Amino acid sequence: MSVAVVGSGLAGFTAYQTLRRGGLGPEQIAVFGTQDDPAGAWRRRAAAIRQREMRSESDGHCLATSFPGLAVRSALRRRSPAPLAASLLDRFHPTVGEFLAHVEELRERSGWDRSLHGARVERVRAVDGGFELDGQGPFRHVLLAPGHPGLNLPEELRGDPRVVHAYEPHDYGSTVTVVGAGLAAATEWLNALAAGAEVISVRRREPLRRPLNVPREYFSRRGLTGFHRLGAEERTARLRTLLAPSYPPGRRWDLPVVEAQRDGGFRVEESVNGSRQVICATGFRRGFAHDPMLARLVGEHELPTAGEWIVLDPDASVPALTDSTRTLALAGAPAQWAFPAADTLAGARYAAHGFFRRIASCRTR
């Protein structure tokens, strides 16, 4: 066995599907992770914020190729062209149920459970012939997809008994303060208003309004080419701009808030007040330093970094540890240096294709 995927979440699962489509069998791929269900963590977070639709569009799936996407599946199931028409206008958003059914179907038919090793990898070390994972291996080609390095809580709110993170199970009190300005925050505004709560929004900046979590151009070859040409300082600054909080435009998001503001049930304040309940919709910790495995990898191998990111080649491989005989690559949020929307399903597929191309071209595959 020469190929390993570290991480059994959606990014690792998407990479696995790409490797399987490329001709590797389940016995040729070792997946290391602590959860059997690749959608397990995502499922819990979606349930916590009562998410009903995906922000992603038809290509927000775990298959190796963008087409056919979930719009095609939905059209066939409904026996209606409506999902395809909506997809052409970038207005198709699969339901959470549709997406989870898609993941379960892929899990059953791809051999995922046969490749899975229930273990958390804490150390990746370059050795002759590839990489050792906590002493196991060596594996000639390794993709690291560890997911987000934990939930983010503002320092001033740590330990406050009123506080719950949006991605943890919770109900809604009579008055709810929501901290944050992205998609999770906007979703929680609507949830709390629907539950009859008075909502106070605390945010450091006004959120951006865009359909996807980064501008659409950065999902294209042309947009990425320009991004990859940026120097380290400019790319770091660009990433911080691109990853600012945002949520989609539209009446679905605006109308409930406007009506509540008119009736005094929604307002914006600069700081947390005396609410009995504070929901932190503040996303995840950002940066390799918050992931013990990645921080150790950087320290032991003296890898170049820029800001919160490990410096990567455009295909999301680690240049200092990748050559014609072996590959170390990143996927998911840690791969944003190569693909700004790396923590999306399209981003996971981007990293997976780069990883497979490296394997296919390796002289000692």
mmCIF file of C-alpha atoms in Angstrom:
data_model
loop_
_atom_site.group_PDB
_atom_site.id
_atom_site.type_symbol
_atom_site.label_atom_id
_atom_site.label_comp_id
_atom_site.label_asym_id
_atom_site.label_seq_id
_atom_site.Cartn_x
_atom_site.Cartn_y
_atom_site.Cartn_z
ATOM 1 C CA MET A 1 0.000 0.000 0.000
ATOM 2 C CA SER A 2 1.605 3.282 -1.114
ATOM 3 C CA VAL A 3 -1.167 5.882 -0.788
ATOM 4 C CA ALA A 4 -2.578 7.325 2.428
ATOM 5 C CA VAL A 5 -5.236 9.895 3.205
ATOM 6 C CA VAL A 6 -5.103 11.439 6.671
ATOM 7 C CA GLY A 7 -8.567 12.614 7.641
ATOM 8 C CA SER A 8 -11.901 10.838 7.281
ATOM 9 C CA GLY A 9 -14.111 13.884 6.799
ATOM 10 C CA LEU A 10 -15.560 15.211 3.560
ATOM 11 C CA ALA A 11 -12.251 16.429 2.086
ATOM 12 C CA GLY A 12 -10.621 13.048 2.669
ATOM 13 C CA PHE A 13 -13.736 11.289 1.381
ATOM 14 C CA THR A 14 -13.734 13.344 -1.833
ATOM 15 C CA ALA A 15 -10.059 12.527 -2.356
ATOM 16 C CA TYR A 16 -10.845 8.861 -1.829
ATOM 17 C CA GLN A 17 -13.544 8.967 -4.528
ATOM 18 C CA THR A 18 -11.076 10.591 -6.929
ATOM 19 C CA LEU A 19 -8.436 7.943 -6.252
ATOM 20 C CA ARG A 20 -10.964 5.158 -6.731
ATOM 21 C CA ARG A 21 -12.106 6.623 -10.041
ATOM 22 C CA GLY A 22 -8.461 6.836 -11.075
ATOM 23 C CA GLY A 23 -8.128 3.066 -10.750
ATOM 24 C CA LEU A 24 -6.844 2.512 -7.205
ATOM 25 C CA GLY A 25 -8.611 -0.222 -5.267
ATOM 26 C CA PRO A 26 -9.672 -0.016 -1.605
ATOM 27 C CA GLU A 27 -6.719 -2.214 -0.629
ATOM 28 C CA GLN A 28 -4.313 0.323 -2.184
ATOM 29 C CA ILE A 29 -5.550 3.291 -0.127
ATOM 30 C CA ALA A 30 -5.201 3.681 3.627
ATOM 31 C CA VAL A 31 -7.538 6.272 5.165
ATOM 32 C CA PHE A 32 -6.729 7.343 8.718
ATOM 33 C CA GLY A 33 -9.468 9.016 10.730
ATOM 34 C CA THR A 34 -11.547 8.863 13.875
ATOM 35 C CA GLN A 35 -15.027 8.736 12.344
ATOM 36 C CA ASP A 36 -16.603 6.146 10.074
ATOM 37 C CA ASP A 37 -19.189 8.542 8.632
ATOM 38 C CA PRO A 38 -17.369 11.037 6.377
ATOM 39 C CA ALA A 39 -20.243 13.508 6.824
ATOM 40 C CA GLY A 40 -20.416 12.997 10.591
ATOM 41 C CA ALA A 41 -18.875 16.290 11.717
ATOM 42 C CA TRP A 42 -20.597 18.269 8.981
ATOM 43 C CA ARG A 43 -23.932 16.581 9.770
ATOM 44 C CA ARG A 44 -23.730 17.637 13.442
ATOM 45 C CA ARG A 45 -22.907 21.247 12.578
ATOM 46 C CA ALA A 46 -25.658 21.477 9.974
ATOM 47 C CA ALA A 47 -28.153 20.083 12.487
ATOM 48 C CA ALA A 48 -27.014 22.560 15.152
ATOM 49 C CA ILE A 49 -27.841 25.585 12.964
ATOM 50 C CA ARG A 50 -30.952 23.924 11.481
ATOM 51 C CA GLN A 51 -29.473 24.126 7.991
ATOM 52 C CA ARG A 52 -31.878 22.967 5.290
ATOM 53 C CA GLU A 53 -30.092 23.800 2.032
ATOM 54 C CA MET A 54 -26.488 23.723 0.886
ATOM 55 C CA ARG A 55 -24.736 26.984 0.066
ATOM 56 C CA SER A 56 -22.937 25.095 -2.681
ATOM 57 C CA GLU A 57 -24.550 24.514 -6.062
ATOM 58 C CA SER A 58 -24.906 21.453 -8.292
ATOM 59 C CA ASP A 59 -21.189 20.632 -8.155
ATOM 60 C CA GLY A 60 -21.181 20.641 -4.341
ATOM 61 C CA HIS A 61 -20.728 16.878 -4.119
ATOM 62 C CA CYS A 62 -18.035 14.300 -3.393
ATOM 63 C CA LEU A 63 -17.727 12.743 -6.835
ATOM 64 C CA ALA A 64 -14.451 12.969 -8.741
ATOM 65 C CA THR A 65 -15.892 15.074 -11.581
ATOM 66 C CA SER A 66 -18.127 18.143 -11.452
ATOM 67 C CA PHE A 67 -20.632 16.694 -13.946
ATOM 68 C CA PRO A 68 -23.075 15.131 -13.512
ATOM 69 C CA GLY A 69 -23.797 17.006 -10.319
ATOM 70 C CA LEU A 70 -26.573 16.925 -7.772
ATOM 71 C CA ALA A 71 -28.917 18.878 -10.049
ATOM 72 C CA VAL A 72 -28.922 15.969 -12.493
ATOM 73 C CA ARG A 73 -29.627 13.509 -9.682
ATOM 74 C CA SER A 74 -32.431 15.719 -8.392
ATOM 75 C CA ALA A 75 -33.965 16.075 -11.887
ATOM 76 C CA LEU A 76 -33.969 12.308 -12.387
ATOM 77 C CA ARG A 77 -35.474 11.658 -8.979
ATOM 78 C CA ARG A 78 -38.189 14.291 -9.364
ATOM 79 C CA ARG A 79 -38.705 13.539 -13.076
ATOM 80 C CA SER A 80 -38.556 17.277 -13.675
ATOM 81 C CA PRO A 81 -36.126 19.547 -15.568
ATOM 82 C CA ALA A 82 -36.565 22.292 -12.951
ATOM 83 C CA PRO A 83 -33.326 21.509 -11.031
ATOM 84 C CA LEU A 84 -31.350 21.624 -14.300
ATOM 85 C CA ALA A 85 -32.865 24.975 -15.251
ATOM 86 C CA ALA A 86 -32.072 26.353 -11.802
ATOM 87 C CA SER A 87 -28.520 25.044 -12.076
ATOM 88 C CA LEU A 88 -27.969 26.880 -15.368
ATOM 89 C CA LEU A 89 -28.861 30.095 -13.536
ATOM 90 C CA ASP A 90 -26.663 29.220 -10.521
ATOM 91 C CA ARG A 91 -29.790 28.983 -8.393
ATOM 92 C CA PHE A 92 -29.876 25.276 -7.600
ATOM 93 C CA HIS A 93 -29.024 24.425 -4.012
ATOM 94 C CA PRO A 94 -29.444 20.789 -2.958
ATOM 95 C CA THR A 95 -31.128 20.095 0.331
ATOM 96 C CA VAL A 96 -29.107 18.803 3.249
ATOM 97 C CA GLY A 97 -31.008 15.533 2.974
ATOM 98 C CA GLU A 98 -30.109 15.150 -0.697
ATOM 99 C CA PHE A 99 -26.458 15.771 0.039
ATOM 100 C CA LEU A 100 -26.307 13.338 2.955
ATOM 101 C CA ALA A 101 -28.047 10.627 0.884
ATOM 102 C CA HIS A 102 -25.426 11.196 -1.834
ATOM 103 C CA VAL A 103 -22.598 10.730 0.690
ATOM 104 C CA GLU A 104 -24.117 7.556 2.102
ATOM 105 C CA GLU A 105 -24.582 6.069 -1.355
ATOM 106 C CA LEU A 106 -20.946 6.767 -2.259
ATOM 107 C CA ARG A 107 -19.753 5.338 1.028
ATOM 108 C CA GLU A 108 -21.547 2.058 0.431
ATOM 109 C CA ARG A 109 -20.435 1.522 -3.154
ATOM 110 C CA SER A 110 -16.835 2.809 -3.043
ATOM 111 C CA GLY A 111 -15.296 0.503 -0.453
ATOM 112 C CA TRP A 112 -14.660 3.348 1.995
ATOM 113 C CA ASP A 113 -15.114 1.233 5.115
ATOM 114 C CA ARG A 114 -12.582 -1.335 3.828
ATOM 115 C CA SER A 115 -9.903 1.343 3.520
ATOM 116 C CA LEU A 116 -10.592 3.086 6.818
ATOM 117 C CA HIS A 117 -8.186 2.773 9.750
ATOM 118 C CA GLY A 118 -9.710 4.149 12.931
ATOM 119 C CA ALA A 119 -6.807 6.207 14.223
ATOM 120 C CA ARG A 120 -5.803 9.833 14.682
ATOM 121 C CA VAL A 121 -2.432 10.635 13.110
ATOM 122 C CA GLU A 122 -0.336 12.962 15.252
ATOM 123 C CA ARG A 123 2.985 12.957 13.396
ATOM 124 C CA VAL A 124 3.932 12.939 9.720
ATOM 125 C CA ARG A 125 7.628 12.404 9.087
ATOM 126 C CA ALA A 126 9.522 12.372 5.793
ATOM 127 C CA VAL A 127 11.678 9.256 5.422
ATOM 128 C CA ASP A 128 13.366 7.334 2.637
ATOM 129 C CA GLY A 129 10.653 6.036 0.338
ATOM 130 C CA GLY A 130 7.953 8.497 1.414
ATOM 131 C CA PHE A 131 6.371 9.367 4.737
ATOM 132 C CA GLU A 132 5.714 7.662 8.045
ATOM 133 C CA LEU A 133 2.440 8.298 9.849
ATOM 134 C CA ASP A 134 2.951 7.752 13.580
ATOM 135 C CA GLY A 135 5.563 5.161 12.632
ATOM 136 C CA GLN A 136 3.371 3.367 10.092
ATOM 137 C CA GLY A 137 4.484 3.153 6.486
ATOM 138 C CA PRO A 138 6.286 4.412 4.656
ATOM 139 C CA PHE A 139 3.602 5.672 2.292
ATOM 140 C CA ARG A 140 4.920 7.132 -0.930
ATOM 141 C CA HIS A 141 1.984 9.511 -1.445
ATOM 142 C CA VAL A 142 0.127 11.182 1.444
ATOM 143 C CA LEU A 143 -2.755 13.645 1.435
ATOM 144 C CA LEU A 144 -3.422 15.494 4.691
ATOM 145 C CA ALA A 145 -7.063 16.497 5.132
ATOM 146 C CA PRO A 146 -7.393 17.108 8.879
ATOM 147 C CA GLY A 147 -10.380 19.452 8.685
ATOM 148 C CA HIS A 148 -10.846 22.642 10.669
ATOM 149 C CA PRO A 149 -8.695 22.907 13.818
ATOM 150 C CA GLY A 150 -11.548 23.485 16.263
ATOM 151 C CA LEU A 151 -14.336 25.966 16.879
ATOM 152 C CA ASN A 152 -13.443 29.616 17.295
ATOM 153 C CA LEU A 153 -14.602 31.489 20.388
ATOM 154 C CA PRO A 154 -13.679 35.137 21.022
ATOM 155 C CA GLU A 155 -11.174 35.297 23.869
ATOM 156 C CA GLU A 156 -13.356 37.638 25.920
ATOM 157 C CA LEU A 157 -16.236 35.133 25.862
ATOM 158 C CA ARG A 158 -14.330 32.009 26.836
ATOM 159 C CA GLY A 159 -15.743 30.552 30.037
ATOM 160 C CA ASP A 160 -18.885 32.690 29.932
ATOM 161 C CA PRO A 161 -21.754 30.378 31.020
ATOM 162 C CA ARG A 162 -24.169 32.159 28.671
ATOM 163 C CA VAL A 163 -22.141 31.214 25.601
ATOM 164 C CA VAL A 164 -22.751 28.375 23.167
ATOM 165 C CA HIS A 165 -21.155 28.004 19.760
ATOM 166 C CA ALA A 166 -23.556 27.962 16.820
ATOM 167 C CA TYR A 167 -22.201 24.563 15.724
ATOM 168 C CA GLU A 168 -23.051 22.982 19.092
ATOM 169 C CA PRO A 169 -26.582 21.771 19.966
ATOM 170 C CA HIS A 170 -28.754 24.559 21.403
ATOM 171 C CA ASP A 171 -32.234 26.025 21.621
ATOM 172 C CA TYR A 172 -33.198 29.720 21.714
ATOM 173 C CA GLY A 173 -34.074 31.930 24.652
ATOM 174 C CA SER A 174 -36.377 34.936 24.678
ATOM 175 C CA THR A 175 -33.477 37.282 23.908
ATOM 176 C CA VAL A 176 -30.524 36.017 21.885
ATOM 177 C CA THR A 177 -27.260 37.761 21.078
ATOM 178 C CA VAL A 178 -25.594 36.347 17.971
ATOM 179 C CA VAL A 179 -21.893 37.128 17.584
ATOM 180 C CA GLY A 180 -20.607 36.932 14.019
ATOM 181 C CA ALA A 181 -21.496 38.054 10.524
ATOM 182 C CA GLY A 182 -21.185 35.058 8.167
ATOM 183 C CA LEU A 183 -23.544 32.379 6.928
ATOM 184 C CA ALA A 184 -23.902 30.680 10.314
ATOM 185 C CA ALA A 185 -24.734 34.020 11.954
ATOM 186 C CA ALA A 186 -27.332 34.909 9.308
ATOM 187 C CA THR A 187 -28.866 31.452 9.676
ATOM 188 C CA GLU A 188 -29.040 31.883 13.449
ATOM 189 C CA TRP A 189 -30.730 35.283 13.102
ATOM 190 C CA LEU A 190 -33.505 33.648 11.130
ATOM 191 C CA ASN A 191 -33.707 30.621 13.439
ATOM 192 C CA ALA A 192 -33.998 32.745 16.565
ATOM 193 C CA LEU A 193 -36.544 35.098 14.986
ATOM 194 C CA ALA A 194 -38.636 32.107 13.883
ATOM 195 C CA ALA A 195 -38.508 30.825 17.478
ATOM 196 C CA GLY A 196 -39.982 34.135 18.685
ATOM 197 C CA ALA A 197 -36.786 35.550 20.157
ATOM 198 C CA GLU A 198 -35.583 39.120 20.195
ATOM 199 C CA VAL A 199 -32.268 39.100 18.315
ATOM 200 C CA ILE A 200 -29.211 41.272 18.859
ATOM 201 C CA SER A 201 -26.461 41.049 16.246
ATOM 202 C CA VAL A 202 -22.918 41.800 17.418
ATOM 203 C CA ARG A 203 -20.328 41.987 14.659
ATOM 204 C CA ARG A 204 -17.051 43.739 13.982
ATOM 205 C CA ARG A 205 -17.888 44.546 10.366
ATOM 206 C CA GLU A 206 -20.768 44.505 7.956
ATOM 207 C CA PRO A 207 -20.940 41.121 6.211
ATOM 208 C CA LEU A 208 -20.322 40.768 2.499
ATOM 209 C CA ARG A 209 -23.200 39.482 0.379
ATOM 210 C CA ARG A 210 -22.247 36.857 -2.183
ATOM 211 C CA PRO A 211 -23.697 33.483 -3.254
ATOM 212 C CA LEU A 212 -20.542 31.449 -2.515
ATOM 213 C CA ASN A 213 -18.046 31.791 0.294
ATOM 214 C CA VAL A 214 -15.481 33.353 -2.078
ATOM 215 C CA PRO A 215 -16.157 35.190 -5.367
ATOM 216 C CA ARG A 216 -17.051 32.888 -8.225
ATOM 217 C CA GLU A 217 -13.956 33.883 -10.240
ATOM 218 C CA TYR A 218 -11.717 32.020 -7.795
ATOM 219 C CA PHE A 219 -13.340 28.736 -8.781
ATOM 220 C CA SER A 220 -12.118 29.240 -12.364
ATOM 221 C CA ARG A 221 -8.783 28.509 -14.017
ATOM 222 C CA ARG A 222 -8.364 32.145 -15.010
ATOM 223 C CA GLY A 223 -9.029 33.462 -11.515
ATOM 224 C CA LEU A 224 -6.682 30.926 -9.949
ATOM 225 C CA THR A 225 -3.894 31.726 -12.409
ATOM 226 C CA GLY A 226 -3.899 35.336 -11.280
ATOM 227 C CA PHE A 227 -4.092 34.290 -7.629
ATOM 228 C CA HIS A 228 -1.114 31.938 -7.976
ATOM 229 C CA ARG A 229 0.994 34.748 -9.461
ATOM 230 C CA LEU A 230 0.698 36.845 -6.304
ATOM 231 C CA GLY A 231 3.712 37.158 -4.040
ATOM 232 C CA ALA A 232 3.552 35.877 -0.468
ATOM 233 C CA GLU A 233 2.589 39.167 1.193
ATOM 234 C CA GLU A 234 -0.019 40.054 -1.403
ATOM 235 C CA ARG A 235 -1.489 36.546 -1.416
ATOM 236 C CA THR A 236 -1.750 36.548 2.376
ATOM 237 C CA ALA A 237 -3.576 39.873 2.272
ATOM 238 C CA ARG A 238 -5.831 38.643 -0.528
ATOM 239 C CA LEU A 239 -6.781 35.517 1.404
ATOM 240 C CA ARG A 240 -7.698 37.523 4.482
ATOM 241 C CA THR A 241 -9.948 39.681 2.308
ATOM 242 C CA LEU A 242 -11.499 36.733 0.477
ATOM 243 C CA LEU A 243 -12.223 34.816 3.674
ATOM 244 C CA ALA A 244 -14.114 37.666 5.323
ATOM 245 C CA PRO A 245 -17.618 36.759 6.636
ATOM 246 C CA SER A 246 -20.348 36.620 4.007
ATOM 247 C CA TYR A 247 -23.789 35.189 3.320
ATOM 248 C CA PRO A 248 -25.973 35.051 0.199
ATOM 249 C CA PRO A 249 -28.114 37.944 -1.008
ATOM 250 C CA GLY A 250 -31.868 37.595 -1.411
ATOM 251 C CA ARG A 251 -35.293 38.135 0.138
ATOM 252 C CA ARG A 252 -35.105 34.848 2.018
ATOM 253 C CA TRP A 253 -32.334 36.334 4.169
ATOM 254 C CA ASP A 254 -33.376 39.972 4.200
ATOM 255 C CA LEU A 255 -37.142 40.029 4.630
ATOM 256 C CA PRO A 256 -37.367 38.428 8.125
ATOM 257 C CA VAL A 257 -34.646 40.748 9.433
ATOM 258 C CA VAL A 258 -36.189 43.882 7.909
ATOM 259 C CA GLU A 259 -39.595 43.021 9.360
ATOM 260 C CA ALA A 260 -38.092 42.297 12.780
ATOM 261 C CA GLN A 261 -36.136 45.580 12.743
ATOM 262 C CA ARG A 262 -39.342 47.466 11.984
ATOM 263 C CA ASP A 263 -41.060 45.816 14.948
ATOM 264 C CA GLY A 264 -38.092 46.229 17.317
ATOM 265 C CA GLY A 265 -37.202 42.536 17.357
ATOM 266 C CA PHE A 266 -33.785 42.810 15.675
ATOM 267 C CA ARG A 267 -30.988 45.294 16.232
ATOM 268 C CA VAL A 268 -27.244 45.613 15.799
ATOM 269 C CA GLU A 269 -24.973 46.473 18.723
ATOM 270 C CA GLU A 270 -21.220 46.885 19.069
ATOM 271 C CA SER A 271 -20.668 44.547 22.023
ATOM 272 C CA VAL A 272 -22.288 41.712 23.933
ATOM 273 C CA ASN A 273 -24.875 43.027 26.378
ATOM 274 C CA GLY A 274 -26.822 41.410 29.180
ATOM 275 C CA SER A 275 -28.584 38.747 27.118
ATOM 276 C CA ARG A 276 -29.095 35.466 28.890
ATOM 277 C CA GLN A 277 -28.011 33.582 25.772
ATOM 278 C CA VAL A 278 -25.022 34.344 23.545
ATOM 279 C CA ILE A 279 -24.523 32.295 20.374
ATOM 280 C CA CYS A 280 -21.057 32.554 18.850
ATOM 281 C CA ALA A 281 -21.436 32.094 15.099
ATOM 282 C CA THR A 282 -17.731 32.760 14.738
ATOM 283 C CA GLY A 283 -16.693 29.770 12.666
ATOM 284 C CA PHE A 284 -13.455 27.903 13.148
ATOM 285 C CA ARG A 285 -9.945 28.597 14.293
ATOM 286 C CA ARG A 286 -7.803 29.492 11.320
ATOM 287 C CA GLY A 287 -4.257 28.479 10.525
ATOM 288 C CA PHE A 288 -1.854 25.551 10.679
ATOM 289 C CA ALA A 289 -0.603 26.584 14.134
ATOM 290 C CA HIS A 290 -3.922 25.483 15.677
ATOM 291 C CA ASP A 291 -3.575 21.947 14.266
ATOM 292 C CA PRO A 292 -0.999 19.973 16.311
ATOM 293 C CA MET A 293 -0.160 17.601 13.441
ATOM 294 C CA LEU A 294 0.438 20.412 10.941
ATOM 295 C CA ALA A 295 2.299 22.578 13.448
ATOM 296 C CA ARG A 296 4.614 19.675 14.205
ATOM 297 C CA LEU A 297 5.112 18.977 10.505
ATOM 298 C CA VAL A 298 6.101 22.609 9.901
ATOM 299 C CA GLY A 299 8.445 22.707 12.873
ATOM 300 C CA GLU A 300 10.236 19.415 12.268
ATOM 301 C CA HIS A 301 10.709 19.963 8.532
ATOM 302 C CA GLU A 302 11.196 23.746 8.626
ATOM 303 C CA LEU A 303 8.491 24.297 6.022
ATOM 304 C CA PRO A 304 7.970 27.782 4.563
ATOM 305 C CA THR A 305 4.826 29.531 5.841
ATOM 306 C CA ALA A 306 3.087 32.848 5.226
ATOM 307 C CA GLY A 307 0.722 34.203 7.853
ATOM 308 C CA GLU A 308 -1.575 31.377 8.923
ATOM 309 C CA TRP A 309 -0.831 29.220 5.888
ATOM 310 C CA ILE A 310 1.696 26.598 4.816
ATOM 311 C CA VAL A 311 3.162 27.636 1.457
ATOM 312 C CA LEU A 312 1.984 25.224 -1.250
ATOM 313 C CA ASP A 313 2.418 24.691 -4.957
ATOM 314 C CA PRO A 314 -0.647 25.451 -7.127
ATOM 315 C CA ASP A 315 -1.707 21.782 -6.987
ATOM 316 C CA ALA A 316 -1.779 21.944 -3.141
ATOM 317 C CA SER A 317 1.370 19.851 -2.712
ATOM 318 C CA VAL A 318 4.094 20.794 -0.214
ATOM 319 C CA PRO A 319 7.043 21.755 -2.447
ATOM 320 C CA ALA A 320 9.770 21.123 0.124
ATOM 321 C CA LEU A 321 8.664 17.493 0.591
ATOM 322 C CA THR A 322 7.328 16.601 -2.871
ATOM 323 C CA ASP A 323 9.351 15.463 -5.869
ATOM 324 C CA SER A 324 9.119 13.001 -8.757
ATOM 325 C CA THR A 325 9.160 10.032 -6.361
ATOM 326 C CA ARG A 326 6.827 11.068 -3.544
ATOM 327 C CA THR A 327 3.976 13.446 -2.725
ATOM 328 C CA LEU A 328 2.793 15.267 0.360
ATOM 329 C CA ALA A 329 -0.290 17.408 -0.262
ATOM 330 C CA LEU A 330 -2.971 19.198 1.733
ATOM 331 C CA ALA A 331 -6.747 19.350 1.303
ATOM 332 C CA GLY A 332 -9.581 21.180 2.991
ATOM 333 C CA ALA A 333 -9.043 24.447 4.857
ATOM 334 C CA PRO A 334 -5.237 23.960 5.179
ATOM 335 C CA ALA A 335 -4.980 24.103 1.356
ATOM 336 C CA GLN A 336 -6.284 27.662 0.984
ATOM 337 C CA TRP A 337 -2.840 28.852 -0.145
ATOM 338 C CA ALA A 338 -3.457 26.914 -3.367
ATOM 339 C CA PHE A 339 -7.243 27.291 -3.646
ATOM 340 C CA PRO A 340 -8.972 30.069 -1.649
ATOM 341 C CA ALA A 341 -12.205 28.069 -1.356
ATOM 342 C CA ALA A 342 -10.346 24.905 -0.326
ATOM 343 C CA ASP A 343 -12.786 24.180 2.505
ATOM 344 C CA THR A 344 -15.632 23.713 0.009
ATOM 345 C CA LEU A 345 -16.454 20.490 -1.809
ATOM 346 C CA ALA A 346 -15.200 22.028 -5.070
ATOM 347 C CA GLY A 347 -11.969 22.838 -3.251
ATOM 348 C CA ALA A 348 -11.672 19.292 -1.956
ATOM 349 C CA ARG A 349 -12.046 18.019 -5.509
ATOM 350 C CA TYR A 350 -9.394 20.490 -6.737
ATOM 351 C CA ALA A 351 -6.847 19.200 -4.211
ATOM 352 C CA ALA A 352 -7.795 15.586 -4.921
ATOM 353 C CA HIS A 353 -7.153 15.971 -8.638
ATOM 354 C CA GLY A 354 -3.779 17.575 -8.011
ATOM 355 C CA PHE A 355 -2.851 14.727 -5.677
ATOM 356 C CA PHE A 356 -3.895 12.057 -8.174
ATOM 357 C CA ARG A 357 -1.958 13.728 -10.977
ATOM 358 C CA ARG A 358 1.158 13.541 -8.828
ATOM 359 C CA ILE A 359 0.580 9.847 -8.166
ATOM 360 C CA ALA A 360 -0.077 9.091 -11.845
ATOM 361 C CA SER A 361 3.138 10.812 -12.934
ATOM 362 C CA CYS A 362 5.326 9.281 -10.243
ATOM 363 C CA ARG A 363 8.103 7.088 -11.656
ATOM 364 C CA THR A 364 7.919 4.734 -8.678
ATOM 365 C CA ARG A 365 4.148 4.651 -8.260
#
